[in-house]
PDB file of C-alpha atoms in Angstrom:
ATOM      1  CA  PHE G 546     -70.506 -55.465   6.821  1.00 65.00           C
ATOM      2  CA  THR G 547     -73.676 -53.546   6.704  1.00 78.00           C
ATOM      3  CA  GLN G 548     -72.617 -50.613   5.357  1.00 84.00           C
ATOM      4  CA  PRO G 549     -72.781 -49.510   1.389  1.00 85.00           C
ATOM      5  CA  CYS G 550     -68.686 -48.745   1.193  1.00 85.00           C
ATOM      6  CA  ASP G 551     -68.166 -52.370   2.972  1.00 84.00           C
ATOM      7  CA  VAL G 552     -71.083 -54.431   0.186  1.00 86.00           C
ATOM      8  CA  ALA G 553     -69.649 -52.439  -2.531  1.00 88.00           C
ATOM      9  CA  ARG G 554     -66.652 -53.957  -1.966  1.00 86.00           C
ATOM     10  CA  ARG G 555     -67.317 -56.959  -0.665  1.00 86.00           C
ATOM     11  CA  THR G 556     -69.651 -57.651  -4.097  1.00 86.00           C
ATOM     12  CA  LEU G 557     -67.044 -56.795  -6.001  1.00 87.00           C
ATOM     13  CA  ALA G 558     -64.745 -58.555  -4.273  1.00 83.00           C
ATOM     14  CA  THR G 559     -66.724 -61.663  -4.641  1.00 81.00           C
ATOM     15  CA  GLN G 560     -67.383 -61.059  -8.606  1.00 81.00           C
ATOM     16  CA  ALA G 561     -63.445 -60.700  -9.249  1.00 80.00           C
ATOM     17  CA  ILE G 562     -63.861 -56.976 -10.529  1.00 83.00           C
ATOM     18  CA  VAL G 563     -60.838 -54.627 -10.265  1.00 83.00           C
ATOM     19  CA  TYR G 564     -61.748 -50.933  -8.742  1.00 85.00           C
ATOM     20  CA  THR G 565     -60.056 -47.941  -7.601  1.00 84.00           C
ATOM     21  CA  GLN G 566     -61.865 -45.825  -4.801  1.00 84.00           C
ATOM     22  CA  ALA G 567     -62.357 -42.744  -4.951  1.00 85.00           C
ATOM     23  CA  PRO G 568     -62.372 -39.990  -2.351  1.00 86.00           C
ATOM     24  CA  ALA G 569     -65.914 -37.684  -1.529  1.00 84.00           C
ATOM     25  CA  PRO G 570     -66.957 -35.567   1.089  1.00 88.00           C
ATOM     26  CA  ALA G 571     -68.402 -36.109   3.944  1.00 87.00           C
ATOM     27  CA  GLY G 572     -72.000 -37.632   3.746  1.00 85.00           C
ATOM     28  CA  THR G 573     -71.782 -38.392  -0.021  1.00 86.00           C
ATOM     29  CA  PRO G 574     -74.075 -41.412  -0.620  1.00 86.00           C
ATOM     30  CA  ALA G 575     -71.539 -44.722  -1.394  1.00 85.00           C
ATOM     31  CA  LYS G 576     -71.870 -45.692  -5.352  1.00 86.00           C
ATOM     32  CA  VAL G 577     -70.048 -47.566  -7.911  1.00 89.00           C
ATOM     33  CA  THR G 578     -69.689 -46.335 -11.630  1.00 89.00           C
ATOM     34  CA  VAL G 579     -68.949 -48.897 -14.538  1.00 88.00           C
ATOM     35  CA  ASN G 580     -68.356 -47.943 -18.162  1.00 84.00           C
ATOM     36  CA  GLY G 581     -69.625 -44.057 -16.794  1.00 86.00           C
ATOM     37  CA  LYS G 582     -72.601 -45.499 -15.234  1.00 88.00           C
ATOM     38  CA  ASP G 583     -73.498 -44.945 -11.395  1.00 88.00           C
ATOM     39  CA  LEU G 584     -74.864 -47.793  -9.795  1.00 89.00           C
ATOM     40  CA  ALA G 585     -76.787 -47.166  -6.265  1.00 85.00           C
ATOM     41  CA  ILE G 586     -75.972 -49.791  -3.547  1.00 88.00           C
ATOM     42  CA  ASP G 587     -79.085 -51.260  -2.442  1.00 86.00           C
ATOM     43  CA  ALA G 588     -81.231 -54.666  -2.721  1.00 86.00           C
ATOM     44  CA  SER G 589     -80.156 -54.821  -6.785  1.00 88.00           C
ATOM     45  CA  PHE G 590     -76.862 -53.953  -6.717  1.00 88.00           C
ATOM     46  CA  ALA G 591     -75.771 -57.096  -7.221  1.00 88.00           C
ATOM     47  CA  ALA G 592     -77.882 -57.929 -10.057  1.00 89.00           C
ATOM     48  CA  ASN G 593     -77.029 -54.600 -11.357  1.00 89.00           C
ATOM     49  CA  LEU G 594     -73.507 -55.191 -11.377  1.00 89.00           C
ATOM     50  CA  ALA G 595     -72.712 -57.815 -12.756  1.00 88.00           C
ATOM     51  CA  LYS G 596     -75.207 -57.385 -15.682  1.00 89.00           C
ATOM     52  CA  GLU G 597     -72.792 -54.299 -16.206  1.00 88.00           C
ATOM     53  CA  ALA G 598     -69.806 -55.364 -15.791  1.00 87.00           C
ATOM     54  CA  VAL G 599     -70.776 -58.072 -18.677  1.00 87.00           C
ATOM     55  CA  ALA G 600     -71.172 -55.267 -20.628  1.00 87.00           C
ATOM     56  CA  ALA G 601     -67.822 -53.401 -20.202  1.00 86.00           C
ATOM     57  CA  GLY G 602     -66.792 -56.805 -21.364  1.00 84.00           C
ATOM     58  CA  TYR G 603     -66.394 -58.975 -17.719  1.00 81.00           C
ATOM     59  CA  PRO G 604     -67.212 -62.883 -18.587  1.00 78.00           C
ATOM     60  CA  ALA G 605     -70.783 -63.934 -17.831  1.00 77.00           C
ATOM     61  CA  ALA G 606     -71.525 -66.079 -15.003  1.00 71.00           C
ATOM     62  CA  GLY G 607     -72.464 -68.695 -17.009  1.00 69.00           C
ATOM     63  CA  ASP G 608     -69.401 -68.427 -19.457  1.00 69.00           C
ATOM     64  CA  ALA G 609     -67.800 -72.069 -19.875  1.00 69.00           C
ATOM     65  CA  ARG G 610     -64.515 -70.557 -20.245  1.00 68.00           C
ATOM     66  CA  ILE G 611     -64.642 -69.917 -16.231  1.00 67.00           C
ATOM     67  CA  VAL G 612     -63.692 -72.906 -13.603  1.00 59.00           C
ATOM     68  CA  LYS G 613     -66.806 -73.399 -11.135  1.00 57.00           C
ATOM     69  CA  SER G 614     -65.216 -74.959  -8.314  1.00 56.00           C
ATOM     70  CA  GLY G 615     -68.782 -75.167  -6.646  1.00 57.00           C
ATOM     71  CA  PHE G 616     -70.489 -77.882  -8.975  1.00 58.00           C
ATOM     72  CA  MET G 617     -70.132 -81.299  -9.126  1.00 61.00           C
ATOM     73  CA  SER G 618     -71.412 -80.984 -12.787  1.00 60.00           C
ATOM     74  CA  ALA G 619     -68.467 -79.202 -13.599  1.00 61.00           C
ATOM     75  CA  LEU G 620     -65.817 -80.840 -11.157  1.00 65.00           C
ATOM     76  CA  PHE G 621     -65.064 -83.540 -14.396  1.00 67.00           C
ATOM     77  CA  GLY G 622     -64.714 -80.920 -17.787  1.00 67.00           C
ATOM     78  CA  ALA G 623     -61.185 -80.819 -19.482  1.00 70.00           C
ATOM     79  CA  GLN G 624     -60.461 -77.500 -17.634  1.00 76.00           C
ATOM     80  CA  SER G 625     -61.362 -78.643 -13.990  1.00 77.00           C
ATOM     81  CA  LEU G 626     -58.951 -81.437 -14.583  1.00 82.00           C
ATOM     82  CA  THR G 627     -56.362 -80.094 -15.968  1.00 86.00           C
ATOM     83  CA  VAL G 628     -56.302 -77.584 -12.860  1.00 85.00           C
ATOM     84  CA  ILE G 629     -57.159 -80.502 -10.670  1.00 87.00           C
ATOM     85  CA  ALA G 630     -53.611 -82.065 -11.983  1.00 92.00           C
ATOM     86  CA  ILE G 631     -51.477 -78.891 -11.515  1.00 94.00           C
ATOM     87  CA  LEU G 632     -52.763 -78.399  -8.162  1.00 94.00           C
ATOM     88  CA  THR G 633     -51.737 -82.225  -7.424  1.00 96.00           C
ATOM     89  CA  VAL G 634     -48.446 -81.294  -8.862  1.00 97.00           C
ATOM     90  CA  LEU G 635     -48.264 -78.476  -6.348  1.00 95.00           C
ATOM     91  CA  VAL G 636     -49.148 -80.739  -3.286  1.00 95.00           C
ATOM     92  CA  ILE G 637     -46.581 -82.756  -4.321  1.00 96.00           C
ATOM     93  CA  TYR G 638     -44.125 -80.033  -4.151  1.00 94.00           C
ATOM     94  CA  VAL G 639     -44.684 -79.096  -0.745  1.00 90.00           C
ATOM     95  CA  THR G 640     -44.543 -82.965   0.462  1.00 90.00           C
ATOM     96  CA  MET G 641     -40.953 -82.922  -1.104  1.00 92.00           C
ATOM     97  CA  VAL G 642     -40.173 -79.865   0.960  1.00 87.00           C
ATOM     98  CA  TYR G 643     -41.992 -81.363   4.594  1.00 83.00           C
ATOM     99  CA  GLY G 644     -40.489 -84.374   4.176  1.00 82.00           C
ATOM    100  CA  PRO G 645     -37.351 -83.132   5.134  1.00 85.00           C
ATOM    101  CA  ILE G 646     -37.620 -80.200   6.766  1.00 81.00           C
ATOM    102  CA  ALA G 647     -37.956 -82.486  10.234  1.00 77.00           C
ATOM    103  CA  ALA G 648     -34.385 -83.784   9.518  1.00 79.00           C
ATOM    104  CA  ALA G 649     -33.004 -80.143   8.866  1.00 79.00           C
ATOM    105  CA  LEU G 650     -34.801 -79.212  12.138  1.00 77.00           C
ATOM    106  CA  VAL G 651     -33.297 -82.186  14.275  1.00 77.00           C
ATOM    107  CA  GLU G 652     -29.800 -81.447  13.065  1.00 78.00           C
ATOM    108  CA  LEU G 653     -30.476 -77.074  14.465  1.00 80.00           C
ATOM    109  CA  PHE G 654     -31.520 -77.908  18.078  1.00 79.00           C
ATOM    110  CA  PRO G 655     -29.769 -80.008  21.123  1.00 78.00           C
ATOM    111  CA  THR G 656     -32.159 -82.594  22.085  1.00 78.00           C
ATOM    112  CA  ARG G 657     -33.026 -80.759  25.507  1.00 81.00           C
ATOM    113  CA  ILE G 658     -34.612 -78.225  23.602  1.00 82.00           C
ATOM    114  CA  ARG G 659     -35.406 -80.221  20.372  1.00 81.00           C
ATOM    115  CA  TYR G 660     -39.055 -80.797  20.312  1.00 82.00           C
ATOM    116  CA  THR G 661     -39.718 -77.152  21.501  1.00 85.00           C
ATOM    117  CA  GLY G 662     -36.693 -75.734  18.917  1.00 82.00           C
ATOM    118  CA  MET G 663     -39.007 -77.306  16.105  1.00 81.00           C
ATOM    119  CA  SER G 664     -42.576 -76.674  17.456  1.00 85.00           C
ATOM    120  CA  LEU G 665     -42.567 -73.439  18.157  1.00 86.00           C
ATOM    121  CA  PRO G 666     -41.129 -71.665  14.851  1.00 83.00           C
ATOM    122  CA  TYR G 667     -43.297 -74.047  12.953  1.00 82.00           C
ATOM    123  CA  HIS G 668     -46.451 -73.643  14.618  1.00 88.00           C
ATOM    124  CA  ILE G 669     -45.968 -69.697  14.543  1.00 89.00           C
ATOM    125  CA  GLY G 670     -45.029 -70.254  10.947  1.00 86.00           C
ATOM    126  CA  ASN G 671     -48.128 -72.101   9.939  1.00 86.00           C
ATOM    127  CA  GLY G 672     -50.537 -70.674  12.913  1.00 90.00           C
ATOM    128  CA  TRP G 673     -50.091 -67.222  12.209  1.00 91.00           C
ATOM    129  CA  PHE G 674     -48.856 -66.566   9.197  1.00 91.00           C
ATOM    130  CA  GLY G 675     -50.817 -69.314   7.490  1.00 90.00           C
ATOM    131  CA  GLY G 676     -53.891 -68.740   9.739  1.00 93.00           C
ATOM    132  CA  LEU G 677     -53.772 -65.159   8.996  1.00 93.00           C
ATOM    133  CA  LEU G 678     -53.569 -65.728   4.830  1.00 94.00           C
ATOM    134  CA  PRO G 679     -57.089 -65.329   4.185  1.00 93.00           C
ATOM    135  CA  ALA G 680     -58.279 -62.334   6.338  1.00 93.00           C
ATOM    136  CA  THR G 681     -54.743 -60.127   5.381  1.00 94.00           C
ATOM    137  CA  SER G 682     -55.074 -60.740   1.965  1.00 93.00           C
ATOM    138  CA  PHE G 683     -58.570 -59.511   1.476  1.00 88.00           C
ATOM    139  CA  ALA G 684     -58.022 -57.074   3.400  1.00 90.00           C
ATOM    140  CA  MET G 685     -55.412 -56.111   1.205  1.00 92.00           C
ATOM    141  CA  VAL G 686     -57.339 -56.822  -1.792  1.00 89.00           C
ATOM    142  CA  ALA G 687     -60.592 -54.740  -0.475  1.00 85.00           C
ATOM    143  CA  GLY G 688     -58.427 -51.915   0.468  1.00 86.00           C
ATOM    144  CA  THR G 689     -56.524 -51.381  -2.684  1.00 88.00           C
ATOM    145  CA  GLY G 690     -59.407 -52.643  -5.067  1.00 84.00           C
ATOM    146  CA  ASP G 691     -56.744 -55.251  -6.829  1.00 87.00           C
ATOM    147  CA  ILE G 692     -57.251 -59.108  -7.153  1.00 85.00           C
ATOM    148  CA  TYR G 693     -53.797 -59.612  -7.270  1.00 90.00           C
ATOM    149  CA  TYR G 694     -53.011 -57.279  -4.124  1.00 93.00           C
ATOM    150  CA  GLY G 695     -53.437 -59.820  -1.538  1.00 93.00           C
ATOM    151  CA  LEU G 696     -50.184 -61.674  -3.084  1.00 95.00           C
ATOM    152  CA  TRP G 697     -48.001 -59.672  -1.658  1.00 96.00           C
ATOM    153  CA  TYR G 698     -48.684 -61.033   1.711  1.00 95.00           C
ATOM    154  CA  PRO G 699     -47.733 -64.731   1.086  1.00 94.00           C
ATOM    155  CA  ILE G 700     -44.397 -63.260  -1.340  1.00 96.00           C
ATOM    156  CA  VAL G 701     -43.013 -60.763   1.670  1.00 95.00           C
ATOM    157  CA  ILE G 702     -42.930 -63.857   4.277  1.00 93.00           C
ATOM    158  CA  ALA G 703     -40.910 -66.021   1.992  1.00 92.00           C
ATOM    159  CA  MET G 704     -38.879 -63.042   1.670  1.00 96.00           C
ATOM    160  CA  MET G 705     -38.291 -62.556   5.046  1.00 94.00           C
ATOM    161  CA  THR G 706     -38.111 -65.798   6.270  1.00 90.00           C
ATOM    162  CA  PHE G 707     -35.538 -66.100   3.274  1.00 94.00           C
ATOM    163  CA  VAL G 708     -33.453 -63.161   4.837  1.00 96.00           C
ATOM    164  CA  ILE G 709     -33.921 -64.321   8.177  1.00 92.00           C
ATOM    165  CA  GLY G 710     -32.481 -67.531   7.295  1.00 88.00           C
ATOM    166  CA  MET G 711     -29.606 -66.943   5.775  1.00 92.00           C
ATOM    167  CA  LEU G 712     -28.755 -63.705   8.570  1.00 94.00           C
ATOM    168  CA  PHE G 713     -29.396 -66.539  11.709  1.00 89.00           C
ATOM    169  CA  VAL G 714     -29.889 -70.063  11.107  1.00 83.00           C
ATOM    170  CA  PRO G 715     -26.269 -71.633  11.743  1.00 80.00           C
ATOM    171  CA  GLU G 716     -24.639 -74.195   9.366  1.00 79.00           C
ATOM    172  CA  THR G 717     -24.730 -77.450  10.908  1.00 75.00           C
ATOM    173  CA  LYS G 718     -22.681 -79.039   8.871  1.00 76.00           C
ATOM    174  CA  ASP G 719     -19.744 -81.400  10.453  1.00 76.00           C
ATOM    175  CA  ARG G 720     -21.556 -80.796  13.724  1.00 73.00           C
ATOM    176  CA  ASP G 721     -21.409 -82.687  16.409  1.00 72.00           C
ATOM    177  CA  ILE G 722     -25.395 -82.919  17.519  1.00 65.00           C
ATOM    178  CA  LEU G 723     -23.757 -84.354  20.824  1.00 67.00           C
ATOM    179  CA  THR G 724     -22.243 -81.403  21.655  1.00 67.00           C
ATOM    180  CA  HIS G 725     -24.245 -78.737  23.715  1.00 60.00           C
ATOM    181  CA  ASP G 726     -25.802 -82.010  25.478  1.00 58.00           C
ATOM    182  CA  GLY G 727     -22.901 -82.296  27.801  1.00 52.00           C
ATOM    183  CA  GLY G 728     -22.685 -85.558  26.956  1.00 46.00           C
TER     184      GLY G 728
END
C-alpha cells in the first residue's frame, strides 16, 4: 500500500488512533487533521502524527502504563504478568470446550460419514472463518476508523453459529448411534 490514503490508514491503525474519513473532491491531496492541524502524508508523517497525537491526549510511545509485548525486558513487569495470567485462563477455557467437542461431534454422524462430517465443518470454521479473521477485522477497522469495529466479525460469526446450531443440529439424547449404520 503506497497511496497516501493507505499509508495514513495503516499509520493511524498501527498507532491505535481512532479516526473518521471525510469525502473530498477528486484530485484533492490526502491529509490527516489532528486537533485542527493538517498533517501532510510524507516521509515524516508517522513522526508528526505521533507528536500531534501526544498533544491531543494519546499516550506517548514510551509510556510505562502501556504493555509493550515486543520487548523481552517488558515481559516480566507486573502489568505484563497480569496480561499473561488472563490469557492463560482464557486458554484453559478454550481447552475445556475443545475437549468434549470431539465426543459431541461423534454422536452427530453415523460411522460411515463420521470423519467427513466432523472434519469438514471443523476445517471450514477454523480455516476460513478463523483464518480470514485478521484480514477481515483489519479491513473493517481501516474502513471505519474505529479500532474496535473489527470485533463485530467474530461476534457475528458466533451468533450465526449459535442460530444455525439451534435450528439444524439434531438432538442426540437417547439415539442409538448404530441405527443409521445398517447394523
